[in-house]
mmCIF file of N, CA and C in Angstrom:
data_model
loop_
_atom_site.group_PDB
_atom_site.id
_atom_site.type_symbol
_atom_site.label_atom_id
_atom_site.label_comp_id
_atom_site.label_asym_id
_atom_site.label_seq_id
_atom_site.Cartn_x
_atom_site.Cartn_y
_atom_site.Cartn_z
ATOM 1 N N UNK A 1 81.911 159.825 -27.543
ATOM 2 C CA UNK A 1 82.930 158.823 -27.784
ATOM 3 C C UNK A 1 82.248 157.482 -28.051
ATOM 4 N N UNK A 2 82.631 156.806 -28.748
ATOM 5 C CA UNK A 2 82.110 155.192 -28.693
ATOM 6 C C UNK A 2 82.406 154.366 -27.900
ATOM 7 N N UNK A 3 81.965 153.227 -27.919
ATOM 8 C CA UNK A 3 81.951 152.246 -26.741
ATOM 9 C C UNK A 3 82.631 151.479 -27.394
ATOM 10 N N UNK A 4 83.318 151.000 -25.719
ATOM 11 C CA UNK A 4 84.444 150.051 -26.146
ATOM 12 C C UNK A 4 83.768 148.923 -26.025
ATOM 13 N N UNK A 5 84.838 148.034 -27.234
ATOM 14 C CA UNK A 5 84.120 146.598 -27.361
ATOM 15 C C UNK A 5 84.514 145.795 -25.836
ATOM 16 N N UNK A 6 85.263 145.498 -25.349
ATOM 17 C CA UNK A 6 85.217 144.824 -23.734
ATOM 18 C C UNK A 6 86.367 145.769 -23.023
ATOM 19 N N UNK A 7 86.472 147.152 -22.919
ATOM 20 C CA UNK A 7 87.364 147.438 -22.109
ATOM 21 C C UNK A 7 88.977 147.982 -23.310
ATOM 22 N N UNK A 8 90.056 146.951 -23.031
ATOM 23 C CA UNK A 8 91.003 146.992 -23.085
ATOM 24 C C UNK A 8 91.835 146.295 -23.606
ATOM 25 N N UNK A 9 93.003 146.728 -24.450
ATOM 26 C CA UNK A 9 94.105 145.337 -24.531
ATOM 27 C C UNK A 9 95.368 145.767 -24.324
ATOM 28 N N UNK A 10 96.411 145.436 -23.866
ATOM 29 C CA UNK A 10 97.548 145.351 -23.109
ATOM 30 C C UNK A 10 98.884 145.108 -24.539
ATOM 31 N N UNK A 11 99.449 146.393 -24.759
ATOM 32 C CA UNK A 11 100.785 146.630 -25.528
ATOM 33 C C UNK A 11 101.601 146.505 -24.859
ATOM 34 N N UNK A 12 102.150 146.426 -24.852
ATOM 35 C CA UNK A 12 104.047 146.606 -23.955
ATOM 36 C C UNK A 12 103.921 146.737 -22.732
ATOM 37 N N UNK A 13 102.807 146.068 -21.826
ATOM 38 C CA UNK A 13 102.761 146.424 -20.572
ATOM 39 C C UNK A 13 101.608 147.653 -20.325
ATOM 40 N N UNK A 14 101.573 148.173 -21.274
ATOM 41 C CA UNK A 14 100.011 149.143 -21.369
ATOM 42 C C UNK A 14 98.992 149.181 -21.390
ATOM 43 N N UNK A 15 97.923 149.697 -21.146
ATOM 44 C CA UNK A 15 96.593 148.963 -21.384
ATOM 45 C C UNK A 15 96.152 150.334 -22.202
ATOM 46 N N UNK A 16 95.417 150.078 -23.569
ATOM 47 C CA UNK A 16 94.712 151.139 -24.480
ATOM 48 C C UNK A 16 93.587 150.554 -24.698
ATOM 49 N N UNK A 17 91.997 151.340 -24.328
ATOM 50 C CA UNK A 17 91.304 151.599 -24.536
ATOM 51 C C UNK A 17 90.809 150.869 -26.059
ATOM 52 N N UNK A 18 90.087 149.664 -26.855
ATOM 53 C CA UNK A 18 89.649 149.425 -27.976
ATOM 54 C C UNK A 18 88.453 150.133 -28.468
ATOM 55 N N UNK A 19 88.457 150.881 -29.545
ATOM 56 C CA UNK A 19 86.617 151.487 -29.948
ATOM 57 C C UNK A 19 86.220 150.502 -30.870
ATOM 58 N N UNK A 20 84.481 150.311 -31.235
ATOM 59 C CA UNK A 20 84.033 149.009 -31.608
ATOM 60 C C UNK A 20 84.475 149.139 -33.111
ATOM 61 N N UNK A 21 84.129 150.832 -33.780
ATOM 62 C CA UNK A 21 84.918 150.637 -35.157
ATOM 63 C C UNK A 21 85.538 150.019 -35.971
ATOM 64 N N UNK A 22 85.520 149.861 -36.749
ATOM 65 C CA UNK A 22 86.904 149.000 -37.412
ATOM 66 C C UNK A 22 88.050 148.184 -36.961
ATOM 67 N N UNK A 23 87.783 147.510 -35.670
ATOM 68 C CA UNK A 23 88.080 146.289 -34.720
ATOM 69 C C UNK A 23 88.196 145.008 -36.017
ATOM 70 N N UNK A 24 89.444 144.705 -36.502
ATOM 71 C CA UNK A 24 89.210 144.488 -37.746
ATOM 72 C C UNK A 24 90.233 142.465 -37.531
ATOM 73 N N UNK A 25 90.432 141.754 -37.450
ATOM 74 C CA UNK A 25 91.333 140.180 -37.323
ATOM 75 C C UNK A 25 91.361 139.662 -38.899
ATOM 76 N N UNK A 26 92.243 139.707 -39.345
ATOM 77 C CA UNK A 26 92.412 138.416 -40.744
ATOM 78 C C UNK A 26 93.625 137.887 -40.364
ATOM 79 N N UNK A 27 93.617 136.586 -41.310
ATOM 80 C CA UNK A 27 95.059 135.881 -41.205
ATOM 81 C C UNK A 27 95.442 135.432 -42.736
ATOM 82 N N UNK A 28 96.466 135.132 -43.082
ATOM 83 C CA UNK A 28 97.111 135.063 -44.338
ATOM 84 C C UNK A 28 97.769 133.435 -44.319
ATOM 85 N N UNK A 29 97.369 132.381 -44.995
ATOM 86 C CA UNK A 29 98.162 131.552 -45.089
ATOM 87 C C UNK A 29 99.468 131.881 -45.743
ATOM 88 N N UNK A 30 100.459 130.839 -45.501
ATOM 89 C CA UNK A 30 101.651 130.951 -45.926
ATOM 90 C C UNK A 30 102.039 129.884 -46.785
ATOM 91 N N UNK A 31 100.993 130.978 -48.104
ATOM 92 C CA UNK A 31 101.147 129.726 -49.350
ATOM 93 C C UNK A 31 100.459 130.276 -50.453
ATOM 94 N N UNK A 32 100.984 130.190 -51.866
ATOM 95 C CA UNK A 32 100.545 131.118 -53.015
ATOM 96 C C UNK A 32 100.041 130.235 -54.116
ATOM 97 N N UNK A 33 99.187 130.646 -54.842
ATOM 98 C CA UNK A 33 98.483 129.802 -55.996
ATOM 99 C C UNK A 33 99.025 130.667 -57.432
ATOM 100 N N UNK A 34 98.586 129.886 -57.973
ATOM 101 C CA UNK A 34 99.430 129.871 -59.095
ATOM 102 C C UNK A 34 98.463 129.530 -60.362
ATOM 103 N N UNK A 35 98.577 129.596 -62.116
ATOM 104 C CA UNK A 35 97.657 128.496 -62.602
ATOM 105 C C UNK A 35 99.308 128.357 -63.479
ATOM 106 N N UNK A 36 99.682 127.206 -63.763
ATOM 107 C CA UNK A 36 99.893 126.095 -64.708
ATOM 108 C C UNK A 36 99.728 126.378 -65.818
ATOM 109 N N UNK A 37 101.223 125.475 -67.012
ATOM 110 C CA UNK A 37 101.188 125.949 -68.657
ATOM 111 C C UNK A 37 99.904 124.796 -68.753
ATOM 112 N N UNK A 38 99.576 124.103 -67.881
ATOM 113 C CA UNK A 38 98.419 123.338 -68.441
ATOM 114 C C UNK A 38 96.598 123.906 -68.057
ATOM 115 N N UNK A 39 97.017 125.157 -67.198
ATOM 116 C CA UNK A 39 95.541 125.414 -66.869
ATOM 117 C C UNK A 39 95.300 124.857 -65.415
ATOM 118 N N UNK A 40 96.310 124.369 -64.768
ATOM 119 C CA UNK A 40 95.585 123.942 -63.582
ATOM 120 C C UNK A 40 96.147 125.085 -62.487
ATOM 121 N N UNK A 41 96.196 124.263 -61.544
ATOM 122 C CA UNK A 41 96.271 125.606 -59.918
ATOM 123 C C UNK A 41 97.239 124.852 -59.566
ATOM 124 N N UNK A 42 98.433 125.560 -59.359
ATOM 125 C CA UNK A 42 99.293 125.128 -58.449
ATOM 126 C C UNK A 42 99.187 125.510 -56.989
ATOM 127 N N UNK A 43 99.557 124.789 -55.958
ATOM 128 C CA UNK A 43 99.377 125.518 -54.553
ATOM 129 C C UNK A 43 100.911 125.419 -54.051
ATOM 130 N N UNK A 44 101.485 126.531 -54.018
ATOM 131 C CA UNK A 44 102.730 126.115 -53.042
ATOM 132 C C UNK A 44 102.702 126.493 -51.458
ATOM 133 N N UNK A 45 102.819 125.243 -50.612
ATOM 134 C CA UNK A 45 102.766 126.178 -48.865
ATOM 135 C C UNK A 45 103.565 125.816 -48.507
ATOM 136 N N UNK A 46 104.028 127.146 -47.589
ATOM 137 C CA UNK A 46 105.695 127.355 -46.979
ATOM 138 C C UNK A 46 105.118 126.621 -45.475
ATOM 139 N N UNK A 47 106.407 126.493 -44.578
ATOM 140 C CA UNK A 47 106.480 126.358 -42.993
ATOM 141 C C UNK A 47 106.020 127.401 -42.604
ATOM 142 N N UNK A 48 104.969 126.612 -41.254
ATOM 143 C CA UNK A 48 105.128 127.929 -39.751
ATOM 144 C C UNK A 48 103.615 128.424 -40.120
ATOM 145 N N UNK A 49 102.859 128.924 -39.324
ATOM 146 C CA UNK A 49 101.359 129.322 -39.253
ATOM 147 C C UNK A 49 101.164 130.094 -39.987
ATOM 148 N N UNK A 50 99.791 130.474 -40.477
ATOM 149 C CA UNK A 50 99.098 131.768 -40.928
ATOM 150 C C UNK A 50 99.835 133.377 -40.135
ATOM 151 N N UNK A 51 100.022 134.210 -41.446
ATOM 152 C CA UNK A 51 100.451 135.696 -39.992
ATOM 153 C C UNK A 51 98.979 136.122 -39.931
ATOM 154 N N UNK A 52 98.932 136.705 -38.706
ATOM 155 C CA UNK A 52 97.579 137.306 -37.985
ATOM 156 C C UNK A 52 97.777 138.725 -38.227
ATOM 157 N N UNK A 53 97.166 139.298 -38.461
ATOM 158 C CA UNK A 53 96.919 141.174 -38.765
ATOM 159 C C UNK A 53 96.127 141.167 -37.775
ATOM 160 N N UNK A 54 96.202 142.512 -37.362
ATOM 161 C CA UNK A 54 94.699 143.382 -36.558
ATOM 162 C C UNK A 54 95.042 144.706 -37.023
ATOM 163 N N UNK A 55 93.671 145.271 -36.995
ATOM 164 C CA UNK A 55 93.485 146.304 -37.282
ATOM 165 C C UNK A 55 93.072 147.248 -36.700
ATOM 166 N N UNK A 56 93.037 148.189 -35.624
ATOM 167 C CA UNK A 56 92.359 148.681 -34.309
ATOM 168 C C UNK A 56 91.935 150.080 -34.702
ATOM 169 N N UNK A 57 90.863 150.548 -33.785
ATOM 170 C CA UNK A 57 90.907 152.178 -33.101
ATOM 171 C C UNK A 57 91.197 152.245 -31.806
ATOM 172 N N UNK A 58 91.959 152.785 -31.498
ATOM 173 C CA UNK A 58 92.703 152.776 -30.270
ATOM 174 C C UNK A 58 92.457 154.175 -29.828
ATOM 175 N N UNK A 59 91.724 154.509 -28.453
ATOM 176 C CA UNK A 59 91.378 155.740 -27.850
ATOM 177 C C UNK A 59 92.057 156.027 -27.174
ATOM 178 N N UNK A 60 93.461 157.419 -26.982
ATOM 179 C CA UNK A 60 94.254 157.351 -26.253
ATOM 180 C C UNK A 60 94.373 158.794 -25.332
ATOM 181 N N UNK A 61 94.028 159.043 -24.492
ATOM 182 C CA UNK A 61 93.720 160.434 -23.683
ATOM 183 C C UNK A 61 95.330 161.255 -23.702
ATOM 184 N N UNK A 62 94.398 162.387 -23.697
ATOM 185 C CA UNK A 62 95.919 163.509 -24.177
ATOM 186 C C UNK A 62 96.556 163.124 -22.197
ATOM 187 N N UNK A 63 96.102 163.169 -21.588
ATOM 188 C CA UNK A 63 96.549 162.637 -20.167
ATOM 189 C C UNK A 63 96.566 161.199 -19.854
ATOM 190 N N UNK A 64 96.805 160.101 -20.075
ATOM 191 C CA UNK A 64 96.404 158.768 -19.743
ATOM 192 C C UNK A 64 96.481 158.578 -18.307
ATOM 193 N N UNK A 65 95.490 157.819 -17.690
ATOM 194 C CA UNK A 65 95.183 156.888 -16.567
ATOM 195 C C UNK A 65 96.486 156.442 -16.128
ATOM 196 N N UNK A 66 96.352 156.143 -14.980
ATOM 197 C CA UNK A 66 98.186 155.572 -14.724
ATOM 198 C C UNK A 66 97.665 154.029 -14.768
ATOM 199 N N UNK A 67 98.686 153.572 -15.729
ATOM 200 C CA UNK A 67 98.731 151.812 -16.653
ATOM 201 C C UNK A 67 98.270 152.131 -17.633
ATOM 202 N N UNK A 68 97.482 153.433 -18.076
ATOM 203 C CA UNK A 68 97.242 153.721 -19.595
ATOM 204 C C UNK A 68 98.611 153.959 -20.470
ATOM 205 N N UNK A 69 98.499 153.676 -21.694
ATOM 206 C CA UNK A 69 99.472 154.124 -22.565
ATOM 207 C C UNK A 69 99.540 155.311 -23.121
ATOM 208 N N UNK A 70 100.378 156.205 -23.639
ATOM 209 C CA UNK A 70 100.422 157.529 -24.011
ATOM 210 C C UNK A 70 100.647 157.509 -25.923
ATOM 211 N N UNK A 71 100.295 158.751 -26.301
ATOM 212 C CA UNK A 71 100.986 158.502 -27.750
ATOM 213 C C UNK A 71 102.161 158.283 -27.638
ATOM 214 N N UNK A 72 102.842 158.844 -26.642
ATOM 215 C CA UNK A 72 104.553 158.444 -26.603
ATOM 216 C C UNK A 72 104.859 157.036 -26.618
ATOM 217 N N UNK A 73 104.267 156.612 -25.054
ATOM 218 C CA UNK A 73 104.293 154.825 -25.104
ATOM 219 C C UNK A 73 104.288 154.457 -26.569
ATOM 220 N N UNK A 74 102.826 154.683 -26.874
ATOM 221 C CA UNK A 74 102.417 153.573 -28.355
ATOM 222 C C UNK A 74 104.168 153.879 -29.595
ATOM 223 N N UNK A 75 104.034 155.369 -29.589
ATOM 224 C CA UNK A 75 105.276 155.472 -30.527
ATOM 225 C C UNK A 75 106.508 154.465 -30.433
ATOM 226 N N UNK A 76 107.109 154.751 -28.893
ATOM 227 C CA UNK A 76 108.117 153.495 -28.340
ATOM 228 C C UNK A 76 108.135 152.361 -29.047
ATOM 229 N N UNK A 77 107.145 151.827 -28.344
ATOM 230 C CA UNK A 77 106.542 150.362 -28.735
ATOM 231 C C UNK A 77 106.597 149.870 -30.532
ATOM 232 N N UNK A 78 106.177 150.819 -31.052
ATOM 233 C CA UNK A 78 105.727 150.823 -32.381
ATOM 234 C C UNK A 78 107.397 150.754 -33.179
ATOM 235 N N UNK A 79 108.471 152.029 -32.379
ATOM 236 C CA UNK A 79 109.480 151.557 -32.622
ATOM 237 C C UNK A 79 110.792 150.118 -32.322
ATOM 238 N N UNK A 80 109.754 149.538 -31.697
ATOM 239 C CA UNK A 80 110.412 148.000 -30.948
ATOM 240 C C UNK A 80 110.432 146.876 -32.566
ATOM 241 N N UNK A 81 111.512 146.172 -32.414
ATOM 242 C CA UNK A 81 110.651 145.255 -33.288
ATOM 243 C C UNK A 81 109.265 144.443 -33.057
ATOM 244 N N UNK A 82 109.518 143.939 -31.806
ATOM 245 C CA UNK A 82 108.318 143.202 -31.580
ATOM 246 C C UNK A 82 108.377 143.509 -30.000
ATOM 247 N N UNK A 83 107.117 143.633 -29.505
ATOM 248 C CA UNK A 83 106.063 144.092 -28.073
ATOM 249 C C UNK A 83 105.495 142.808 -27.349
ATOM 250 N N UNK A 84 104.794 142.945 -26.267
ATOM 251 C CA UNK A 84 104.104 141.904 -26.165
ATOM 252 C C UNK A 84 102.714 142.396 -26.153
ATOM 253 N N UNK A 85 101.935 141.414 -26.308
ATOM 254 C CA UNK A 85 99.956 141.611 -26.409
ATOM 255 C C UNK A 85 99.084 140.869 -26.005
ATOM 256 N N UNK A 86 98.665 141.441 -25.487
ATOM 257 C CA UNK A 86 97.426 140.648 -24.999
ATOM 258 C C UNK A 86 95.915 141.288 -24.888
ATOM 259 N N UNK A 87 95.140 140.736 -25.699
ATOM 260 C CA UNK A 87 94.285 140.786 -26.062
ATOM 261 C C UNK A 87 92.909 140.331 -25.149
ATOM 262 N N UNK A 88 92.118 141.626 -24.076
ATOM 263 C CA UNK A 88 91.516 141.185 -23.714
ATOM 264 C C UNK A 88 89.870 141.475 -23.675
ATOM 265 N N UNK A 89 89.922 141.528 -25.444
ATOM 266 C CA UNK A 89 88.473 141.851 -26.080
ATOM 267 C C UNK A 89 87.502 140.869 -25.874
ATOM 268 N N UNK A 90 88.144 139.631 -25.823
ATOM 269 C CA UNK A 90 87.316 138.361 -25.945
ATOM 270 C C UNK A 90 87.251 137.826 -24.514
ATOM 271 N N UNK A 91 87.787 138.288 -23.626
ATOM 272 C CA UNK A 91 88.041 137.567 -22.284
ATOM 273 C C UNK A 91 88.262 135.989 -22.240
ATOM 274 N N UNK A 92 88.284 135.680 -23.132
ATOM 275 C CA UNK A 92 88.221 133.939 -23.609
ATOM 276 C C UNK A 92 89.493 133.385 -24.388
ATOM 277 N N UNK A 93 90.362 133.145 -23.596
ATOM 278 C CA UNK A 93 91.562 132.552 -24.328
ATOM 279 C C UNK A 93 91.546 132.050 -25.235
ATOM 280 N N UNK A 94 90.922 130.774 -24.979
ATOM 281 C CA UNK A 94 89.748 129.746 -25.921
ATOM 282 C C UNK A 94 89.697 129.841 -27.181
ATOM 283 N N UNK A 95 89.308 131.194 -27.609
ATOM 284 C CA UNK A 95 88.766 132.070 -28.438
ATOM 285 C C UNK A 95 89.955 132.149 -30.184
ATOM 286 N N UNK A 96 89.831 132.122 -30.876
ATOM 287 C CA UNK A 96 90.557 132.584 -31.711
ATOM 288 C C UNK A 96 91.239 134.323 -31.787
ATOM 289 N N UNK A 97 92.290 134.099 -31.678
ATOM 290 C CA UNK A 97 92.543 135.730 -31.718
ATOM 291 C C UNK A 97 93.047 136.215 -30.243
ATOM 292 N N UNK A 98 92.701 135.687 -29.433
ATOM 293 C CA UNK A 98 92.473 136.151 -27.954
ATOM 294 C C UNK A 98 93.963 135.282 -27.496
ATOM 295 N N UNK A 99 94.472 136.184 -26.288
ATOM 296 C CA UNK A 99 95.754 135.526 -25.607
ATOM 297 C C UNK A 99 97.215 136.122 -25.586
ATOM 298 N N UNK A 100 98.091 136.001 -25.030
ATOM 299 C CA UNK A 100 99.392 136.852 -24.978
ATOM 300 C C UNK A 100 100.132 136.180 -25.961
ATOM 301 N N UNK A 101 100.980 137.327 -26.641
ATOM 302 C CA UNK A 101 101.645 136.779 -27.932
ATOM 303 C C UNK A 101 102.515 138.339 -28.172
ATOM 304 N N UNK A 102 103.646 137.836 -29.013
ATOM 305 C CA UNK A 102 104.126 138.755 -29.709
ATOM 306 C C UNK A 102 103.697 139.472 -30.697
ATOM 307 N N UNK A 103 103.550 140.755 -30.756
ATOM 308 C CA UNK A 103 103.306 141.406 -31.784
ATOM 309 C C UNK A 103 104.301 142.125 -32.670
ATOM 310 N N UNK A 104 104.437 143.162 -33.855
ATOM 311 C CA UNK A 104 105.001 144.322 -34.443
ATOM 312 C C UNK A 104 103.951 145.219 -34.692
ATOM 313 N N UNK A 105 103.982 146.188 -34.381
ATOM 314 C CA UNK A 105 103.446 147.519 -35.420
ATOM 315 C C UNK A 105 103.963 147.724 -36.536
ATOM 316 N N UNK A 106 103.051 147.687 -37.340
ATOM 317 C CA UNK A 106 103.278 148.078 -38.621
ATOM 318 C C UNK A 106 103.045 149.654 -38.856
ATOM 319 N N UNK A 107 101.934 150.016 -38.005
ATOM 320 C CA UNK A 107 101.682 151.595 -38.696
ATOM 321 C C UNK A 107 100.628 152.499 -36.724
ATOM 322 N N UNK A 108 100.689 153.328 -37.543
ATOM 323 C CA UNK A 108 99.812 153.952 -36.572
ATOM 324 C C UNK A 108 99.298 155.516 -37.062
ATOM 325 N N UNK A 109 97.917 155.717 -37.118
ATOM 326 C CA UNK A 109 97.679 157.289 -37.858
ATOM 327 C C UNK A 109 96.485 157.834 -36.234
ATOM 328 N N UNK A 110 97.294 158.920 -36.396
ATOM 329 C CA UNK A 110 96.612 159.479 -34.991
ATOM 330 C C UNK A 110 95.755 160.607 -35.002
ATOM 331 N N UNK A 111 94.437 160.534 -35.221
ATOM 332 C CA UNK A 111 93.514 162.037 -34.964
ATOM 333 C C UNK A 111 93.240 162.339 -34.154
ATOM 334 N N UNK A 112 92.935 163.736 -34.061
ATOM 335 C CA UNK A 112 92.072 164.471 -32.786
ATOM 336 C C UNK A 112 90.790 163.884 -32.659
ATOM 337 N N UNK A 113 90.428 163.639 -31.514
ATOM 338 C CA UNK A 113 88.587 163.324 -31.483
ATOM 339 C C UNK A 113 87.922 164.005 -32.364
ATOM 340 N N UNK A 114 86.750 162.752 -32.956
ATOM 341 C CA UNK A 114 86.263 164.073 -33.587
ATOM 342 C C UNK A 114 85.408 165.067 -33.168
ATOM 343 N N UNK A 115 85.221 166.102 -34.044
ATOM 344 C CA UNK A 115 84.462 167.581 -33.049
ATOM 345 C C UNK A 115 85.155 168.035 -31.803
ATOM 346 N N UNK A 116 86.168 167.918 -31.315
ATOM 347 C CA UNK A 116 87.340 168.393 -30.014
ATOM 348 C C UNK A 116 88.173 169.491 -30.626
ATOM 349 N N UNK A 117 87.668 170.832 -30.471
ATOM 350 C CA UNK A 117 88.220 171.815 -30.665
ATOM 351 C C UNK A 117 89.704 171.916 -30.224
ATOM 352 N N UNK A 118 90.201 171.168 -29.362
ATOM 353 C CA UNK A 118 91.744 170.748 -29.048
ATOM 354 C C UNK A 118 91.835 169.696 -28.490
ATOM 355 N N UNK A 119 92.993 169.185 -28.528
ATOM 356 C CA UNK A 119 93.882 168.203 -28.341
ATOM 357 C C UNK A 119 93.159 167.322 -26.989
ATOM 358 N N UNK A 120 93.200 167.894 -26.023
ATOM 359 C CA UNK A 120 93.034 167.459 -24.569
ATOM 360 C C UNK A 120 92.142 166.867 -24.195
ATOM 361 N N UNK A 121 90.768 165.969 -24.747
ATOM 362 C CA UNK A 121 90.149 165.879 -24.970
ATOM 363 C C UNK A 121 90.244 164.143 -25.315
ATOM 364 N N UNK A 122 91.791 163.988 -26.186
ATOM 365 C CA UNK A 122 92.335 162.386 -26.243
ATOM 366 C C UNK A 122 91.917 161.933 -27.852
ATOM 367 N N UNK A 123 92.895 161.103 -28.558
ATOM 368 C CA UNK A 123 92.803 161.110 -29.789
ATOM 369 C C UNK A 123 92.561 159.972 -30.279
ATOM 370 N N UNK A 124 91.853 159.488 -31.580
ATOM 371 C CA UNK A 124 91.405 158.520 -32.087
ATOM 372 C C UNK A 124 93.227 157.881 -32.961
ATOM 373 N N UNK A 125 93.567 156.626 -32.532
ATOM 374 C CA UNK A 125 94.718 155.915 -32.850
ATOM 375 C C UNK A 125 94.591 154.535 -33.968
ATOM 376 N N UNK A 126 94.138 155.253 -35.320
ATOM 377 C CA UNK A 126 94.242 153.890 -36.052
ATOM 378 C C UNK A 126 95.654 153.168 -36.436
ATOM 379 N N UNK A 127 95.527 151.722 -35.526
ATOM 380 C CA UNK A 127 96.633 150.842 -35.934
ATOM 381 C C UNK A 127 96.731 149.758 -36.055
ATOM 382 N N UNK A 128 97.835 149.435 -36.800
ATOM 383 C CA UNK A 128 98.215 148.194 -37.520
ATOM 384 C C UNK A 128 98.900 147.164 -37.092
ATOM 385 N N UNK A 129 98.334 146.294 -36.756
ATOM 386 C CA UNK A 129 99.900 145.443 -35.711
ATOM 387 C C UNK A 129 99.874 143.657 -36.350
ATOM 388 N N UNK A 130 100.689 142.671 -36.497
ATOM 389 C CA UNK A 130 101.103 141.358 -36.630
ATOM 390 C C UNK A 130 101.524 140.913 -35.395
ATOM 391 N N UNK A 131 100.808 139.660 -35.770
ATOM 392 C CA UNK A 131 101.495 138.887 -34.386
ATOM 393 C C UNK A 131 103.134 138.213 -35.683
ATOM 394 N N UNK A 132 104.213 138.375 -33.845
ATOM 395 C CA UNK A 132 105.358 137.780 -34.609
ATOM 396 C C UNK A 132 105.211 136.574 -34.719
ATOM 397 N N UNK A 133 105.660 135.518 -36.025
ATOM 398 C CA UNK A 133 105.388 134.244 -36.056
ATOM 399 C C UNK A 133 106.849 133.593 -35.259
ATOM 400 N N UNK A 134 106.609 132.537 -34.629
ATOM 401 C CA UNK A 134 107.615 131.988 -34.090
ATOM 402 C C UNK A 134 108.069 130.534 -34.459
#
């Protein structure tokens, strides 16, 4: 299995396991360019912050830890509009990225470990989540 980057981060009251993989943060301003009948760049920017993406591997045991999350949990959650999160990869509030906030799931694709002749063994959880802007 790979090593987790610090432990853990906290979905809906859950705590899932982070792998260092594709541990992925961008943000999107909220504002589009353009070029002009004259050749230049227009910039238009809307209200309200950048949205934040993450991108995770999420290691989730066919049995979870009690305060672990289950594929069921994550499914729940994933069907919520928005969860809460907290992020405690960075241990550093401080930090960009790091801190309790609203999220959504956008997606979630779930494999078997790899080389785990079955299930029980706990499955690799790539997912997609936004923080909600407020």
């Amino acid at each position: 299995m790979t090593i987790s980057v610090a432990g853990y981060i906290t979905i809906d009251s859950k705590y899932y396991k982070v792998l260092a993989p594709d541990y992925k943060r961008s943000f999107e301003p909220a504002k589009t360019a353009r070029r002009g009948v004259l050749g230049n760049t227009i910039v238009s920017i809307g209200p309200g912050s950048a949205e934040r993406s993450t991108s995770a591997v999420l290691y989730i045991a066919f049995a979870p830890a009690t305060g672990y999350g289950s594929l069921v949990d994550l499914q729940a959650s994933a069907e919520k509009a928005s969860v809460s999160y907290t992020d405690h990869v960075t241990g550093d509030f401080a930090k960009w990225g790091s801190g309790t906030y609203n999220i959504t799931i956008l997606k979630a694709e779930v494999v078997q470990l790899k080389g785990a002749p079955r299930p029980e063994t706990g499955y690799e959880v790539y997912v997609e989540w936004i923080k909600v802007l407020s």
